[in-house]
Short mmCIF file of C-alpha atoms in Angstrom, two decimals:
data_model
loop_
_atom_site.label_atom_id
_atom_site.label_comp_id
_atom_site.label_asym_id
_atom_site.label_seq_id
_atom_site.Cartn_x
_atom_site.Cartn_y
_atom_site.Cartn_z
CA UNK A 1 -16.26 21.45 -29.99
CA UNK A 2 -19.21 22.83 -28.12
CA UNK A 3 -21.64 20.17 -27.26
CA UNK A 4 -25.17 20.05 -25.26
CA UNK A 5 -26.26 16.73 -24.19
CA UNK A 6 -29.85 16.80 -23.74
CA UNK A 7 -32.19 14.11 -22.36
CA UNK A 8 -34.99 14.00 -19.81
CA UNK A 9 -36.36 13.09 -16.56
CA UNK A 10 -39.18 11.03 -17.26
CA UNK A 11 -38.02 7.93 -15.84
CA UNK A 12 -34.25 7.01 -14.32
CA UNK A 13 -33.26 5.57 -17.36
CA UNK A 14 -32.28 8.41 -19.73
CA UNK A 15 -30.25 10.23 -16.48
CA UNK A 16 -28.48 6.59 -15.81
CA UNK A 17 -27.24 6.87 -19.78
CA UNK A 18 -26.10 10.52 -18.75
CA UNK A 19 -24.24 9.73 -15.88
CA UNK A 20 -22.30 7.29 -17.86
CA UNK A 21 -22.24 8.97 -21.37
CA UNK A 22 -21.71 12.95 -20.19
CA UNK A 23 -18.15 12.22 -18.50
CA UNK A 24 -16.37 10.33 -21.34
CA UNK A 25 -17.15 13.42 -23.86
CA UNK A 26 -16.11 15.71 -21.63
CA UNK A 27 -12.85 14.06 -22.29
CA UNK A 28 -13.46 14.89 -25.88
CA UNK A 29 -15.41 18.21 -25.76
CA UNK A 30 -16.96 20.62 -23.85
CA UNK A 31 -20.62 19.57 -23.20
CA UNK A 32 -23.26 21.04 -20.76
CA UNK A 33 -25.85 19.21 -20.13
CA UNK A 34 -30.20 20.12 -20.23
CA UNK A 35 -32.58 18.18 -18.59
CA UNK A 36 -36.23 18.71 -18.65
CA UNK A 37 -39.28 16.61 -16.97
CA UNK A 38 -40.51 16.39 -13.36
CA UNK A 39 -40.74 13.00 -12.57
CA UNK A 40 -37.58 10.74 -11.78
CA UNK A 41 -36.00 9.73 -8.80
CA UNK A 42 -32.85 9.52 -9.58
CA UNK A 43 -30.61 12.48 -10.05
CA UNK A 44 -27.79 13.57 -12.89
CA UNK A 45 -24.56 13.82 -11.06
CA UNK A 46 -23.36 16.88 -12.62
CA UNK A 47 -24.74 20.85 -13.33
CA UNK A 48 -27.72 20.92 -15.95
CA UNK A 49 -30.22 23.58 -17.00
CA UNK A 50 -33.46 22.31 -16.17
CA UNK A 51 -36.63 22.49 -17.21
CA UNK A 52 -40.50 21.40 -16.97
CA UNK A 53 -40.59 19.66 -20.20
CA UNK A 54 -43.02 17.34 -20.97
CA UNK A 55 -43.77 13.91 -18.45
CA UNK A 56 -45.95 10.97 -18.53
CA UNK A 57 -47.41 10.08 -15.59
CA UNK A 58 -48.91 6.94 -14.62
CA UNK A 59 -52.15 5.84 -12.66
CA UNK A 60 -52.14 3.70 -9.67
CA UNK A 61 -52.73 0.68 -11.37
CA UNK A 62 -49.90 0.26 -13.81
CA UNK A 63 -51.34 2.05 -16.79
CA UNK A 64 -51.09 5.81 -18.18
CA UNK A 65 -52.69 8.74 -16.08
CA UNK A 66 -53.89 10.72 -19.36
CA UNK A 67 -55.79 13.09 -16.98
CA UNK A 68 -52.78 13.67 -15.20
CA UNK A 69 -50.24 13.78 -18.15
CA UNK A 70 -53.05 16.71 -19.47
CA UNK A 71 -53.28 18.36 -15.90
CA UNK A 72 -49.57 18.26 -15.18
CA UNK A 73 -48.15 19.43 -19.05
CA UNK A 74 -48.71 23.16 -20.24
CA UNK A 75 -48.38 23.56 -23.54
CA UNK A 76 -48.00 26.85 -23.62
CA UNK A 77 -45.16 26.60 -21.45
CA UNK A 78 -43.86 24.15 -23.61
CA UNK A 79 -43.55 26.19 -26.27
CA UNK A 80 -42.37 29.04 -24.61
CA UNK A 81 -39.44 26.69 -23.73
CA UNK A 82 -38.80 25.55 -27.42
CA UNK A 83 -38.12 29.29 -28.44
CA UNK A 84 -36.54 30.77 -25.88
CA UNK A 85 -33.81 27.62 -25.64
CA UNK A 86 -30.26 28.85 -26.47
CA UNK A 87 -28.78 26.76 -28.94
CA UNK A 88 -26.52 29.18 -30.57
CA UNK A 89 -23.03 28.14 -28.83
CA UNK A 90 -23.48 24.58 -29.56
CA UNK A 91 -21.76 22.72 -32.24
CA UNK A 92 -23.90 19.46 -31.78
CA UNK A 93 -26.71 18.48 -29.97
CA UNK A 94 -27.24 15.25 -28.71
CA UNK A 95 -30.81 14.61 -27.43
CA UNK A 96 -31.77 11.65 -25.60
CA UNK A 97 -35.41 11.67 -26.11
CA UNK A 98 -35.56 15.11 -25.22
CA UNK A 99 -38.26 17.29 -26.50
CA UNK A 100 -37.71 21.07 -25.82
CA UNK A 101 -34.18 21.02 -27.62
CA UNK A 102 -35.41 18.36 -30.37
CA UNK A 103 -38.04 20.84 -31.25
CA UNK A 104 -35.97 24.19 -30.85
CA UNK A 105 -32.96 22.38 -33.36
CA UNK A 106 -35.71 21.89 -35.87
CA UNK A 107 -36.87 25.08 -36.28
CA UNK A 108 -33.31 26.16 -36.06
CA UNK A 109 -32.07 23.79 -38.30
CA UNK A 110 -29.18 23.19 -35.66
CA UNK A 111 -27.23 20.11 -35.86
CA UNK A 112 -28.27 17.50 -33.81
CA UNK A 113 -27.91 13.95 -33.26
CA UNK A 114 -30.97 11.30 -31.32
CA UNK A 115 -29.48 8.81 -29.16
CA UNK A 116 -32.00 6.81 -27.24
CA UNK A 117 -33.43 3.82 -26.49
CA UNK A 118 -36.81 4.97 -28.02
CA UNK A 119 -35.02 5.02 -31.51
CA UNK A 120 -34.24 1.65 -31.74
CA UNK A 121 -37.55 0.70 -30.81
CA UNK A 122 -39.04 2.40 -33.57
CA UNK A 123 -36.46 0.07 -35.65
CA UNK A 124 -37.95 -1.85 -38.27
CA UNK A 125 -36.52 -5.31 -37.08
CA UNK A 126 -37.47 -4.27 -33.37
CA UNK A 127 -40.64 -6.43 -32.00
CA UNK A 128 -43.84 -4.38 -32.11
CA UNK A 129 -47.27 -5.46 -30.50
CA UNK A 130 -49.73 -6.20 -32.58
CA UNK A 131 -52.20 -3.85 -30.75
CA UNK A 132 -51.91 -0.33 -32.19
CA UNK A 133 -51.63 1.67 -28.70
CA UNK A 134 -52.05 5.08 -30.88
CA UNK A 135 -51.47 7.68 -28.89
CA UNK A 136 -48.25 6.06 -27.10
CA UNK A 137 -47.19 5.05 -30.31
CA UNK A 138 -47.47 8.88 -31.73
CA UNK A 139 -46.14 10.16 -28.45
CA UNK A 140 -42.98 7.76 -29.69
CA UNK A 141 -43.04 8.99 -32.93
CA UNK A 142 -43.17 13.03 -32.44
CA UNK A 143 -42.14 13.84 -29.14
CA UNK A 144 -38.74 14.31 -29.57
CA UNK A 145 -37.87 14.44 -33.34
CA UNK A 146 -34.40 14.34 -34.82
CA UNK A 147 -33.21 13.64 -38.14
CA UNK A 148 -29.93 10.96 -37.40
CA UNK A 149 -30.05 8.82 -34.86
CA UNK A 150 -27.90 6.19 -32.84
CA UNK A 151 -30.27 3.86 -30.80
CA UNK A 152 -30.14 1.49 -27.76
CA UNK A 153 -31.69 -2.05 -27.53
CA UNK A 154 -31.52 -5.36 -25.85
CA UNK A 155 -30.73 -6.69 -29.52
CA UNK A 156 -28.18 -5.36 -31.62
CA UNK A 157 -30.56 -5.20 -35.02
CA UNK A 158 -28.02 -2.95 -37.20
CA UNK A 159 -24.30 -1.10 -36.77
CA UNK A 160 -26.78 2.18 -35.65
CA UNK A 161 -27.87 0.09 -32.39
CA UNK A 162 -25.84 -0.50 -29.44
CA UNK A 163 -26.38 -2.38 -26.25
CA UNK A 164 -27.77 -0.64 -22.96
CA UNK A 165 -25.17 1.62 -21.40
CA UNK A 166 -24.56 -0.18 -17.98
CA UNK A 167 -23.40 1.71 -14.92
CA UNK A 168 -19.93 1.13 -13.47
CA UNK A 169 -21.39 0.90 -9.90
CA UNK A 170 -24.29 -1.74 -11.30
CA UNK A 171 -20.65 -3.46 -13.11
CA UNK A 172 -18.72 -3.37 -9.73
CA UNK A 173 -21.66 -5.23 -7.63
CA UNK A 174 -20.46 -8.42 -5.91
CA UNK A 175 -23.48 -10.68 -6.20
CA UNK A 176 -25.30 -12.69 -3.97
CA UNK A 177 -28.92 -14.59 -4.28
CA UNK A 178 -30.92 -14.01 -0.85
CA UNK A 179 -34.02 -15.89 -0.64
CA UNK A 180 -36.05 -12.67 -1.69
CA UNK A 181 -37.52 -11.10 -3.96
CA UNK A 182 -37.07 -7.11 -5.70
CA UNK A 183 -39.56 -5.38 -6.83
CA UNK A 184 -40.03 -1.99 -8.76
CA UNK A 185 -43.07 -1.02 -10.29
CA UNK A 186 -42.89 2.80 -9.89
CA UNK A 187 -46.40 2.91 -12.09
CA UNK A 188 -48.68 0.57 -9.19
CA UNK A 189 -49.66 2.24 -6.15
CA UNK A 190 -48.73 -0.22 -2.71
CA UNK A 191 -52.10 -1.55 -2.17
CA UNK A 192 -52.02 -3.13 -5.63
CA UNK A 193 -48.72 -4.02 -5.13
CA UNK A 194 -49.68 -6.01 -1.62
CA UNK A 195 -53.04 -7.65 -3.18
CA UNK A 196 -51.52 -9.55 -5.75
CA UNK A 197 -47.31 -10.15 -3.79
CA UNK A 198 -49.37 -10.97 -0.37
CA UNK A 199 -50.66 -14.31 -1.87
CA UNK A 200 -47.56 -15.49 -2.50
CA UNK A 201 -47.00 -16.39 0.90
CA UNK A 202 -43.59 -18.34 0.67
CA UNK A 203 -41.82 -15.44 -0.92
CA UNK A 204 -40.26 -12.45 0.76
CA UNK A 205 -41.01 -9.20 -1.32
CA UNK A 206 -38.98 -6.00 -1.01
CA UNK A 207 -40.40 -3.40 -2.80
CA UNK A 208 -39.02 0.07 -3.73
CA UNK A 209 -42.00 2.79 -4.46
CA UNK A 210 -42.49 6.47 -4.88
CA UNK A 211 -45.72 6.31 -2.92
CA UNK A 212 -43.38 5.00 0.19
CA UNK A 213 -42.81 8.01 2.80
CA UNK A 214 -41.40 5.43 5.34
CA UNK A 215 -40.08 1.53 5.59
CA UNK A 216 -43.32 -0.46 6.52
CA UNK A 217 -43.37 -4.33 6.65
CA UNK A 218 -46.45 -5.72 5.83
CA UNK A 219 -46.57 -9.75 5.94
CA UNK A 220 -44.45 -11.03 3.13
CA UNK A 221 -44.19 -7.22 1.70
CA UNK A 222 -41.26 -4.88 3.29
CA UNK A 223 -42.43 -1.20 1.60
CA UNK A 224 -39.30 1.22 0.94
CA UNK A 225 -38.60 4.75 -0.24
CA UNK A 226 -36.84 5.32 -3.53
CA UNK A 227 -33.50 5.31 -2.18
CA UNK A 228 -30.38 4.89 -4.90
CA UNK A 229 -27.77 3.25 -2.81
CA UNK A 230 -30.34 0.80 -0.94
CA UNK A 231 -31.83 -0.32 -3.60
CA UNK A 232 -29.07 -1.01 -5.65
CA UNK A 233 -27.39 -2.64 -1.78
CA UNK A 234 -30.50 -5.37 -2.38
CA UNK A 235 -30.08 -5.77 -5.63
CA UNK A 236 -26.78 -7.16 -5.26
CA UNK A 237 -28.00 -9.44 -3.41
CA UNK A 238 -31.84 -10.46 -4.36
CA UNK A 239 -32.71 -13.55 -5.97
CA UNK A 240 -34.80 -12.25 -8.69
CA UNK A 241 -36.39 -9.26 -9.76
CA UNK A 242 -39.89 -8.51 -10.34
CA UNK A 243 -40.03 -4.83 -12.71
CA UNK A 244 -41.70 -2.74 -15.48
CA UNK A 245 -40.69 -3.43 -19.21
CA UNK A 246 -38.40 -0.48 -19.26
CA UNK A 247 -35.00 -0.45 -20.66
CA UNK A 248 -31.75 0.18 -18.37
CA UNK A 249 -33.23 -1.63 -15.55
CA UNK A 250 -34.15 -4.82 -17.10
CA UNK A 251 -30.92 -4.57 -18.42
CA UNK A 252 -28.81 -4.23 -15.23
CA UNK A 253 -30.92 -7.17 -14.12
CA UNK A 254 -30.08 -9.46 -16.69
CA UNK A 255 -26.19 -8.54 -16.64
CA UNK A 256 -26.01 -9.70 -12.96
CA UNK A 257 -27.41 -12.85 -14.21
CA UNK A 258 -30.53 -12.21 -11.94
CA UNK A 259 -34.02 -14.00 -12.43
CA UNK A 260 -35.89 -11.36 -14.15
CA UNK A 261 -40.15 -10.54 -14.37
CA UNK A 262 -41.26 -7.85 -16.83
CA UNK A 263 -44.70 -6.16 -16.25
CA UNK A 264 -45.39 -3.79 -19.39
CA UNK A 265 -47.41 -0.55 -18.67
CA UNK A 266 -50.72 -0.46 -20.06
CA UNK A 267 -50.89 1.71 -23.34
CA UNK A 268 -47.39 1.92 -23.41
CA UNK A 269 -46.32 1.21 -26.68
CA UNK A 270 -42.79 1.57 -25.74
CA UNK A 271 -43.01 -0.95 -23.01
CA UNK A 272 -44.93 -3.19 -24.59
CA UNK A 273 -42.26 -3.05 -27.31
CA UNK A 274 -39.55 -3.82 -24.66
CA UNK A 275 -41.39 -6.60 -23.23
CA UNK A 276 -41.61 -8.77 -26.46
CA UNK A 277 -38.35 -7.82 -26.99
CA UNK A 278 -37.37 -9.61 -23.66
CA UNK A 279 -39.66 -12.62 -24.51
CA UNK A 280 -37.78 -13.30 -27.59
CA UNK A 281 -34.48 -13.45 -25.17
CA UNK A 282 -36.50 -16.02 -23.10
CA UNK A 283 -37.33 -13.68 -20.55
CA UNK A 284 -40.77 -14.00 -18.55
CA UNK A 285 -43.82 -11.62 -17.79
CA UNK A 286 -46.93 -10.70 -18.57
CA UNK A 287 -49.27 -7.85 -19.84
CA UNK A 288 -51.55 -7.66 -16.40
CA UNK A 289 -50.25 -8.48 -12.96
CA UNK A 290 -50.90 -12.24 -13.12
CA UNK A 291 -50.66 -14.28 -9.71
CA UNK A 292 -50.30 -17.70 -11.39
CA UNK A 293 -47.63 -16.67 -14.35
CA UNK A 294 -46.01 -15.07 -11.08
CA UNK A 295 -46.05 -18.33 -9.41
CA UNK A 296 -44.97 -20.42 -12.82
CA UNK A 297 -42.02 -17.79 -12.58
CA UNK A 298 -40.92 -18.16 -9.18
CA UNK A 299 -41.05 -22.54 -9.79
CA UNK A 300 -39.05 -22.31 -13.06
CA UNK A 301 -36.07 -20.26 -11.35
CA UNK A 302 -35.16 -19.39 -14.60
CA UNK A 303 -32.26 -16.70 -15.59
CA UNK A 304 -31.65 -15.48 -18.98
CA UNK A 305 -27.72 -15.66 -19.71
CA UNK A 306 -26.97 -12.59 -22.38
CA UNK A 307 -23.29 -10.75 -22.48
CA UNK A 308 -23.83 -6.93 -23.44
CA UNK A 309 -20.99 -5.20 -24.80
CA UNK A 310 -19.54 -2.18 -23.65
CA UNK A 311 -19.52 -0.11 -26.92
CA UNK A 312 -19.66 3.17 -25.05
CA UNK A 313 -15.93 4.39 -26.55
CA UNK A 314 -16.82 3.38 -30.13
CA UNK A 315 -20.18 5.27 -29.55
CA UNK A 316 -18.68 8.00 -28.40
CA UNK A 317 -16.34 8.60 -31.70
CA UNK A 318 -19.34 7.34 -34.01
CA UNK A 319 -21.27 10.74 -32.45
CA UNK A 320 -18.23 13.03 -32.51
CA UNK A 321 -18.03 12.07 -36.77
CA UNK A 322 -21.56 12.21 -37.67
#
């Protein structure tokens, strides 16, 4: 069997799930894998074909950049993409919220099979805001359309959803809790970042940001570049973590038994999915970057204790028989 594993680049989630997911089926097949989107930081360890894609992009205060997610996306090229994609050799696509191949197996009627977080989301029994958020919420709906899917969620709400796919070198960490705090809000630019963390005065922030060229310390705030093995080196060993209401990171947090702060992005209807999701699990946040729910965090030194299974072989056969 002939299999392409597609998924995208928006985000380090979907290319954590490859890293994991691409190895055990090449035991079972042949797979190459296509990536498209142009802003993660994280890399696929592996070849790929790559391509533009489609991206969201956020503005510096923790909402989306439509401007830029207009500016930045050509549909044109997009569409050029979707028919000149070669699907032909491929037994089975898999597409993790992928939207060049999820479009160019439609039109081709080729088989192919969803398997993303973003389809358990759209789950029936999945917590949904009670805001509409329309044009995240049709961005969730049509972006990357398949007809079967397998999905991922904190929540197990049917046999078609599994638990987050967790990374063997986020499973290996030996833990520690260091009086300081992590932080990772890739969609808030540093000075909003230091306004709200600086008050906090008896808490020691370390922050990883794309808008950091260089370490800088700055009173309670230490600034870092997006590096992999640093961050994941202070993870180990942070107290708590303070993070968007995205998927696989929340998700490493709470396996490492971590305290754990969710910050939705605004008019994301995915995140703001995620983040009652976490609620109902007991986890804390809230919808703006709130100083005082901060502080009521930070006094409760709460941790949310949930076991996630590792169903990655039985997902692995459950795709390979659909």
């Amino acid at each position: 069997m002939k299999i392409l594993y597609a998924t995208q680049a928006t985000g380090n989630g979907h290319i954590v799930r490859a890293n994991v997911l691409v190895p055990k089926l090449k035991q079972k097949a042949e797979v190459d894998v296509f990536i498209s989107g142009q802003n993660a930081q994280l890399k696929f360890n592996g070849n790929s074909i790559t391509n533009k894609g489609l991206s969201l992009f956020y503005s510096e205060n923790g909402g989306l950049n439509y401007h830029k997610i207009l500016r930045k996306n050509s549909m044109l090229q997009f569409l050029n993409s979707v028919q000149k994609v070669s699907l032909d050799k491929y037994d089975l696509i898999i597409n993790d919220f992928e939207p060049v191949t999820a479009y160019a197996a439609k039109l081709r009627k080729k088989k192919i099979v969803g398997l993303s977080h973003q389809s358990a989301v759209l789950h029936p029994a999945a917590p949904k805001p009670n805001k509409k958020y329309p044009f995240s919420k049709l961005i969730l709906q049509k972006y990357a359309p398949v007809q079967t899917s397998l999905g991922f969620h904190f929540t197990k709400y049917d046999e078609n959803t599994f638990h987050p796919v967790l990374r063997d070198s986020i499973k290996k960490l030996n833990c520690a809790n260091e009086d300081y705090f992590l932080v990772y809000l890739p969609s808030y630019r540093n000075k909003e970042i230091y306004k709200v963390l600086s008050q906090l005065k008896q808490v020691d922030w370390v922050i990883f940001s794309p808008f950091s060229k260089i370490s800088k310390k700055q009173g309670n705030c230490t600034f870092l570049p997006i590096d992999e093995q640093l961050f994941t080196s202070y993870l180990a060993t942070t107290k708590g973590v303070l993070c968007g209401a995205g998927f696989e990171f929340p998700a490493e947090v709470l396996h490492l038994k971590k305290m754990l702060y969710v910050i939705p992005i605004k008019g994301q209807f995915e995140q703001h999915c995620n983040y009652l999701a976490l609620k109902e699990l007991g986890v804390m946040g809230s919808e703006d970057f709130n100083l005082l729910k901060l502080q009521k965090w930070i006094t409760a030194n709460h941790i949310v204790s949930i076991d996630f299974t590792d169903d990655t072989d039985v997902l692995i056969n459950r795709i390979l028989t659909i």
